[in-house]
Coordinates of C-alpha atoms and ligand atoms in Angstrom, one line a residue:
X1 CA 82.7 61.0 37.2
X2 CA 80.2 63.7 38.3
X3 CA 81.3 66.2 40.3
X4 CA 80.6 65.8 44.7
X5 CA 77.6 68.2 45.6
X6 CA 79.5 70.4 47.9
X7 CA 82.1 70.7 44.9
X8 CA 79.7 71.8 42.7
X9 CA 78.0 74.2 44.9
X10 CA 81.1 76.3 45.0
X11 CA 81.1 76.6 40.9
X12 CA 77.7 76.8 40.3
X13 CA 74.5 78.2 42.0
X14 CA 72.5 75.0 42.8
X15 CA 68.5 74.3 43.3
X16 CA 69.2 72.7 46.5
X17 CA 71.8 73.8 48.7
X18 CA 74.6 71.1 50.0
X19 CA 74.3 71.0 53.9
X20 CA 77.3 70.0 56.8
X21 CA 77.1 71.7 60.2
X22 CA 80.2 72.7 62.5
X23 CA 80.7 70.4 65.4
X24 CA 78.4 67.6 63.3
X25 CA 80.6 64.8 65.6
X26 CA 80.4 65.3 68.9
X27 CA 78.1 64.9 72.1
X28 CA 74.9 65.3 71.0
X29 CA 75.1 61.8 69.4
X30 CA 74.8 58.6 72.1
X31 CA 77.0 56.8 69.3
X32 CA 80.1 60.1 70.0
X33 CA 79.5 59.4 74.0
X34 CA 80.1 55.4 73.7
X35 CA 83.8 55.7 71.2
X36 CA 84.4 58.6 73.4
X37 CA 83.9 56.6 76.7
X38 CA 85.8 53.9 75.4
X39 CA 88.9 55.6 73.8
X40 CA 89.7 57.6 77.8
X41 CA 88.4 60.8 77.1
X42 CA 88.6 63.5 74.3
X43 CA 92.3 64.0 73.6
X44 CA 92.9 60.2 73.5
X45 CA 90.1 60.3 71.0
X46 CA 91.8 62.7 68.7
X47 CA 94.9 61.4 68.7
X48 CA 93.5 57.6 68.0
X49 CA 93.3 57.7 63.9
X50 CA 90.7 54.6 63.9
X51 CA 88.3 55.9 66.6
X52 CA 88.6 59.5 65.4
X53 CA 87.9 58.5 62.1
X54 CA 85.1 56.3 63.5
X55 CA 83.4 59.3 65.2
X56 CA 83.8 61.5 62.1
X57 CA 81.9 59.2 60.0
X58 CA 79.2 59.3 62.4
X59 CA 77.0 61.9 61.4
X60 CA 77.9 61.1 57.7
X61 CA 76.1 57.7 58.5
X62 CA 73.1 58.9 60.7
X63 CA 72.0 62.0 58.0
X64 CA 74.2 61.7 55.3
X65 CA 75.7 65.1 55.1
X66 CA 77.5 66.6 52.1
X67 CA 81.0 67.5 53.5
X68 CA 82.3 66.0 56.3
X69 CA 84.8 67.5 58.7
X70 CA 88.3 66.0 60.3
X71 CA 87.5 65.1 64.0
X72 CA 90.3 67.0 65.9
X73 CA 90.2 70.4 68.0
X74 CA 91.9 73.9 67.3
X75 CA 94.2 73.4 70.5
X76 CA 96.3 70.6 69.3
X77 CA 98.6 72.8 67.6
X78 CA 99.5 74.6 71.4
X79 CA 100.1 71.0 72.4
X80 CA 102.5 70.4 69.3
X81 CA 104.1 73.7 69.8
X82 CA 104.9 72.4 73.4
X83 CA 102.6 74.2 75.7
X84 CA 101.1 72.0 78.1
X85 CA 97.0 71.0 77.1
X86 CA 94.8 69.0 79.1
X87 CA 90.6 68.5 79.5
X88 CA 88.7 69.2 82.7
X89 CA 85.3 66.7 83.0
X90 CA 82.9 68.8 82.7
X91 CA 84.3 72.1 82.1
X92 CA 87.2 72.1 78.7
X93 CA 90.3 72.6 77.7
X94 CA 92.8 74.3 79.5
X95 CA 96.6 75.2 78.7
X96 CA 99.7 76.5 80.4
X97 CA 99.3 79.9 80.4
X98 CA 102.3 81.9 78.6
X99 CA 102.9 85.4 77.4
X100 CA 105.4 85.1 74.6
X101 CA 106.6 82.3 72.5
X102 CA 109.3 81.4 74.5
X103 CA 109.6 77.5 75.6
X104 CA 107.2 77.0 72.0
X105 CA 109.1 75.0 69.0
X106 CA 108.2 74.5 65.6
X107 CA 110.4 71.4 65.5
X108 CA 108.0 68.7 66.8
X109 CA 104.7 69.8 65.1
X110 CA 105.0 67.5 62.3
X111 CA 105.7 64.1 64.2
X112 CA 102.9 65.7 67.5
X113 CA 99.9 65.7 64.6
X114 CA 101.1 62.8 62.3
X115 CA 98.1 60.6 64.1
X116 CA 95.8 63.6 63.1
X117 CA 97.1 63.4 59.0
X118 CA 96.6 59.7 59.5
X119 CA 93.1 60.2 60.2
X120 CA 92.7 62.4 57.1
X121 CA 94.3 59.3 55.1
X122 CA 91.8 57.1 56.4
X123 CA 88.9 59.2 55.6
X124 CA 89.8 59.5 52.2
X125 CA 89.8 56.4 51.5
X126 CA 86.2 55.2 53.7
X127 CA 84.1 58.2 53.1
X128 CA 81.2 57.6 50.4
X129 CA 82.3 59.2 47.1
X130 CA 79.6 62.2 47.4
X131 CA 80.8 63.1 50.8
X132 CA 83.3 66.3 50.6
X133 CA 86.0 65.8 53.4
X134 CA 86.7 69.7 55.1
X135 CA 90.1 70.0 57.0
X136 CA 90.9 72.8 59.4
X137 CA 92.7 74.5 61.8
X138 CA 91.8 77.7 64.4
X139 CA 92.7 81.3 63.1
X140 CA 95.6 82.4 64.9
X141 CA 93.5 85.1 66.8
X142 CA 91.6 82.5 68.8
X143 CA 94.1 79.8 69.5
X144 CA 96.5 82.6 70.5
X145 CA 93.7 83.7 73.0
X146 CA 93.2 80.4 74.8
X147 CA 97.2 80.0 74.9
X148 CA 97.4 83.5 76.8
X149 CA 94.1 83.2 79.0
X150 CA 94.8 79.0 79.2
X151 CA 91.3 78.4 78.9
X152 CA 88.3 80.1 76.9
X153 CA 87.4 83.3 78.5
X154 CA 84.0 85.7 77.5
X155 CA 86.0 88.5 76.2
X156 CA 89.3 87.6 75.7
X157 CA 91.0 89.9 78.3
X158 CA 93.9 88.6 78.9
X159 CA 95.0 88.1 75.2
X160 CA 94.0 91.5 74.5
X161 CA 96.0 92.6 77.7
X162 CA 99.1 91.0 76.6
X163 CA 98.6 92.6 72.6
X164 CA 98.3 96.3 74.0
X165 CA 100.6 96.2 75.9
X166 CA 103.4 93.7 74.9
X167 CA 102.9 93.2 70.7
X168 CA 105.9 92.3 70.2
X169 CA 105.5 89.1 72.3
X170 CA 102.3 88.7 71.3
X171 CA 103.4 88.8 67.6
X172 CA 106.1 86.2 68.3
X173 CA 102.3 84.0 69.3
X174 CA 100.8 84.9 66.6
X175 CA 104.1 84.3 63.5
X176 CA 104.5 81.0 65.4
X177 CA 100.9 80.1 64.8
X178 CA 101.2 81.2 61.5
X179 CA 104.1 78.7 60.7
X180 CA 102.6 76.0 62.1
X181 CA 99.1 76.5 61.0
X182 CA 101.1 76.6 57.6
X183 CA 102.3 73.2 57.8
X184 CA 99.4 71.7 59.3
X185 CA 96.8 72.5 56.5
X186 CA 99.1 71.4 53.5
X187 CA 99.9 67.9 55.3
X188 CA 96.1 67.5 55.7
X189 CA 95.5 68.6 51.9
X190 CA 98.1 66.4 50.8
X191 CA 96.8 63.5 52.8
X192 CA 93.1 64.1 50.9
X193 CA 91.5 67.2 52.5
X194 CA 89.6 68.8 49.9
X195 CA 88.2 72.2 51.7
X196 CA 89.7 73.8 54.5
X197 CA 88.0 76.0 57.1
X198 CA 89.6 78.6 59.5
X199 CA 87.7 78.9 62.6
X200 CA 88.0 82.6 63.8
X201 CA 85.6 81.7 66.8
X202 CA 86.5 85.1 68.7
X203 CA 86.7 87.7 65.7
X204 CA 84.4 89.9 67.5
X205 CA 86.4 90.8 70.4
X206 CA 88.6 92.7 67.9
X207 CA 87.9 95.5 66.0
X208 CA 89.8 98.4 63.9
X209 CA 93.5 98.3 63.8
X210 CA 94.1 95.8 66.3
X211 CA 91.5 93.2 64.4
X212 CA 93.8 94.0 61.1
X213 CA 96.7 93.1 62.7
X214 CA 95.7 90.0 64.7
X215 CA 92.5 88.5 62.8
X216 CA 93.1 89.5 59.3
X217 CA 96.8 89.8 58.7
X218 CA 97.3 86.4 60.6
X219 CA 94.5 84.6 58.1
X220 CA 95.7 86.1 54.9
X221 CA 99.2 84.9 55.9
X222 CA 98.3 81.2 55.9
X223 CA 96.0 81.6 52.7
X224 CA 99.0 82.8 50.7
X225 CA 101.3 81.2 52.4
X226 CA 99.3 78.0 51.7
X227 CA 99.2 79.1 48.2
X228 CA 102.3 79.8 47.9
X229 CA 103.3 75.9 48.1
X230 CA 100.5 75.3 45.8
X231 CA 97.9 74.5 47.5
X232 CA 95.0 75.3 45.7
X233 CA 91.8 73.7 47.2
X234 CA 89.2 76.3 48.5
X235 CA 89.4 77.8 51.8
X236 CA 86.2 78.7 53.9
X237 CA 87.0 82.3 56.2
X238 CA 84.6 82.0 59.1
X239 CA 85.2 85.2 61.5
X240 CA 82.2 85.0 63.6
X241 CA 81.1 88.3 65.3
X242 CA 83.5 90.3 63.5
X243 CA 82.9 94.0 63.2
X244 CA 84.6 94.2 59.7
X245 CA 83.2 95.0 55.9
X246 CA 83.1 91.7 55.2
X247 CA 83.7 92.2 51.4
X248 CA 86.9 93.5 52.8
X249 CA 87.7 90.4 54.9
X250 CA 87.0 88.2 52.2
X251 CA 89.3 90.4 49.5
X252 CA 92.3 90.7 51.8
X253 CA 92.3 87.1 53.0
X254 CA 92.0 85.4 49.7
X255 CA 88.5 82.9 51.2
X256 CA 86.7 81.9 48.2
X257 CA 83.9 80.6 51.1
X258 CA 82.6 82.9 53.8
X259 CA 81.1 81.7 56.8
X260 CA 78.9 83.6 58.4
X261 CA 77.7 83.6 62.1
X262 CA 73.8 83.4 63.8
X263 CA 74.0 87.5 63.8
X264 CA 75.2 87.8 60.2
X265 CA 73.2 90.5 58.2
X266 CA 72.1 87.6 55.4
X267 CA 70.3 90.1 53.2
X268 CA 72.9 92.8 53.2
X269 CA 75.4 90.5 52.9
X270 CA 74.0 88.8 49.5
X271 CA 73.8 91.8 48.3
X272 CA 77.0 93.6 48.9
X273 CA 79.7 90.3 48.6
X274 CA 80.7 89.6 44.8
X275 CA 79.2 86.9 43.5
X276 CA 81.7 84.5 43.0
X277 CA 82.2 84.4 46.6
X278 CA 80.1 81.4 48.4
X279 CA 78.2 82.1 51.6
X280 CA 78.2 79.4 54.4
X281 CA 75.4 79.3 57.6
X282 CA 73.8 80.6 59.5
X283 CA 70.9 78.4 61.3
X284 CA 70.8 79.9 65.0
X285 CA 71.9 76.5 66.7
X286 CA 69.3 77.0 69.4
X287 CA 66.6 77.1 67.0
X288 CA 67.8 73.9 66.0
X289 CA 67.6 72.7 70.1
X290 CA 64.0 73.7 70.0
X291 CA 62.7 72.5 66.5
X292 CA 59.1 73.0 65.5
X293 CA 57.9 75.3 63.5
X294 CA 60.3 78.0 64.4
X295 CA 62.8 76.0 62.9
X296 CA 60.7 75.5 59.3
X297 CA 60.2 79.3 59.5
X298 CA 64.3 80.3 59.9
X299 CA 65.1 77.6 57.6
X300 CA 62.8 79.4 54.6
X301 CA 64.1 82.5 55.6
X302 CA 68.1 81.5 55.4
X303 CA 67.2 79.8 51.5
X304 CA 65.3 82.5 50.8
X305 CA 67.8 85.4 51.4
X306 CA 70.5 83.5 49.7
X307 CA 68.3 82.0 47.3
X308 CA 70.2 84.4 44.6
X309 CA 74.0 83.3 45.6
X310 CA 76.0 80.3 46.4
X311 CA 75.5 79.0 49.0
X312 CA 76.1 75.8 51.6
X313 CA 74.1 75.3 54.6
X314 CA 75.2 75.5 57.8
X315 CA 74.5 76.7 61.2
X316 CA 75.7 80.2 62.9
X317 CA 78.1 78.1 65.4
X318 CA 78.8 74.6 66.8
X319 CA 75.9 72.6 66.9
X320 CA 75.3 71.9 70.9
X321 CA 75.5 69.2 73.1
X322 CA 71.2 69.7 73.7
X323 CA 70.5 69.1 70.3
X324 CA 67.8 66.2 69.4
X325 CA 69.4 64.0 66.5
X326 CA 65.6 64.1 65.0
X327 CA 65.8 68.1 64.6
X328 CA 69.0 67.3 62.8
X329 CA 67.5 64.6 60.6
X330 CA 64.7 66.7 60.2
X331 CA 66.7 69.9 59.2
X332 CA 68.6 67.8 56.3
X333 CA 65.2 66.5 54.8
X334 CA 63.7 69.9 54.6
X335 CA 66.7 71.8 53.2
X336 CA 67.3 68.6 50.7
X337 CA 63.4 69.4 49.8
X338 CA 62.5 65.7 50.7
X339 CA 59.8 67.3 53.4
X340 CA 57.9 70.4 52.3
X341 CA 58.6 73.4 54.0
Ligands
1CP1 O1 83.7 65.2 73.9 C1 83.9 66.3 74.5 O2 83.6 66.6 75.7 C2 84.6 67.4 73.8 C3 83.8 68.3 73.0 C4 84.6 68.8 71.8 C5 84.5 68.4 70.5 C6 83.5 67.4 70.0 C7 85.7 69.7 71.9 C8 86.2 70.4 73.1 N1 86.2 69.8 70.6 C9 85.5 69.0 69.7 C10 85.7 68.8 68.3 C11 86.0 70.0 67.4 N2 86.3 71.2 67.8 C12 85.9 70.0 66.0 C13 85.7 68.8 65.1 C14 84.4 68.1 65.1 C15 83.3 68.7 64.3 O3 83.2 69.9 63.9 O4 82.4 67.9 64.0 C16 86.1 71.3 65.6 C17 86.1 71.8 64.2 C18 86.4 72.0 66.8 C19 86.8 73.5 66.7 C20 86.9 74.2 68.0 N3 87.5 73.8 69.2 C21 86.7 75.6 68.1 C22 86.2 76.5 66.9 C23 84.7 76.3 66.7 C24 83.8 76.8 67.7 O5 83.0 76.1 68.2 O6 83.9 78.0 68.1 C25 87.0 76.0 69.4 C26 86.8 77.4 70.0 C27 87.5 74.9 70.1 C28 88.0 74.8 71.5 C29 87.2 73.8 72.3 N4 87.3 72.5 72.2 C30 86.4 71.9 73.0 C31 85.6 72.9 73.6 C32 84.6 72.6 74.6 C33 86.1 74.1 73.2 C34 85.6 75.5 73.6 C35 86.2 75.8 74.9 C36 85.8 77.2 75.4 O7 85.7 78.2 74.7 O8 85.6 77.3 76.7

């Protein structure tokens, strides 16, 4: 059997690189809106194996992506910790605020997220047999912020109020997380999850000791620890904004995939990360909004300054709600080389 695209990519520099993009299920497709209308609203979606798998396979369907990524959210493991989670229409998620890890369990995680591992199950078994299936999880960091703050916040104040000036109940956050993270990623691998990602979505409100200590201990943590139970599938490290040497992120947290965000420095980065190390990114998702030319022009520009390396394509961030499923369909055909450039 030949080897999935995506698969390949990561041992060997390819022509053509393979393409997903973060957030590829979601509002932006009329098909997400009607399964989410139907299932009650967007928790009841990811805890409803059939209808989140349903959704997932979406965008496989409509462009026929390379990897394909679990529909589920980084703030279900609050929820299956204990802490309170709920949506507002029209605005997000929002949690209980706390300020230590008192009231949180380990205990229930398992049976809270069994409908999420079910959905893994299922997509292992009905994705087509080129499509790559990417589990993940949030980085402790950022999940830890929205449990402090109880909602996403621009700077991430309050979390970095309560880690200044109570660590030590912070840290009891944090090892939690860490545990539970754990246990989440080796279910999904063992139920057919063959890539996992680590969404470090607030990285750059860190920096210096207190981003060792909260972004990069916390992540190498669950890489060995994930290791350690022999789990050997490749992880993708995706800490966007950080202000780090990103050769040193990528040493110290064991990634064999980096992920790098709209700002990255591409050509410095190609040149400085060892080369068995493969880059993910970085299309600006607003370029993608607006389409045209300017999109043709940053899409040569990303393949050419990785054209040396490996490499997966990607956007900088979530793909947003604005985006016209054409520039989408239109991005794959030019980076797949099926539309000239
Ligand atoms: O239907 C809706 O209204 C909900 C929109 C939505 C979707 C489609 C949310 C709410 N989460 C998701 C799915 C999701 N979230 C996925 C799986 C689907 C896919 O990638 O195709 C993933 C990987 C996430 C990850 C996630 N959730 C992150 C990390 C990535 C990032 O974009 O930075 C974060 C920060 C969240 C929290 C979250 N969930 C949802 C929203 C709107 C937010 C951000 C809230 C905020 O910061 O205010």
């Amino acid at each position: 059997m030949t080897q999935k695209p995506f698969l390949q990519a990561l041992t060997e520099k390819q022509a053509r690189p393979p393409i997903w993009l973060m957030r590829q299920a979601g509002r932006y497709l009329p098909e997400y809106r009607a399964v989410r209308a139907d299932a009650g609203g967007f928790l009841d979606l990811c805890y409803n194996p059939k209808l989140a798998e349903e959704v997932t396979l979406q965008p496989i369907r409509r462009f026929g992506f390379d990897a394909s990524i679990l529909f589920a959210d980084i703030l279900l493991i609050p929820e299956a910790l204990g802490q309170k989670l709920w949506f507002e229409t029209g605005e997000g998620p929002r949690l209980e605020p706390i300020n230590s890890a008192a009231g949180l369990q380990l205990g229930g995680v398992k049976s809270h997220l069994a409908p999420v591992i079910e959905t893994v199950s299922r997509l292992s078994v009905s994705l087509p047999s080129e499509t790559t299936l990417i589990g993940f999880a949030g980085a402790p960091w950022t999940v830890a912020s929205y449990m402090v703050a109880g909602r996403g916040t621009p700077d991430q104040a309050p979390a970095r109020l309560l880690a200044d000036t109570r660590p030590q109940d912070f840290q009891s956050i944090i090892d939690l997380l860490v545990e539970a993270t754990i246990d989440y990623l080796a279910a999904q691998v063992d139920a057919g999850a063959e890539v996992l990602q680590l969404f470090e979505s607030w990285a750059g409100s860190l920096s210096g000791a207190a981003f060792e200590r909260w972004c990069l201990a916390p992540v190498a943590a669950i890489i060995s620890g994930l290791r350690a139970r022999g789990v050997t599938v490749p992880i993708i490290g995706f800490p966007r904004a950080a202000d780090c040497d990103m050769a040193d992120y990528v040493a110290r947290t064991g990634c064999q995939i980096l992920g790098l965000d709209t700002g990255a420095d591409r050509k410095a980065i190609a040149q400085s990360l060892p080369s068995d190390i493969v880059l993910q990114g970085n299309l600006d998702p607003q370029v993608l909004v607006r389409g045209g030319d300017e999109l043709r022009r940053d899409i040569a520009s990303i393949m050419e300054d990785f054209s040396a390396r490996k490499f997966i394509f990607n956007l900088g961030h979530g793909i947003v709600p604005q985006t016209p499923p054409a520039h989408v369909a239109e991005l794959v055909a030019l980076v797949r080389g099926e539309k000239d450039l």
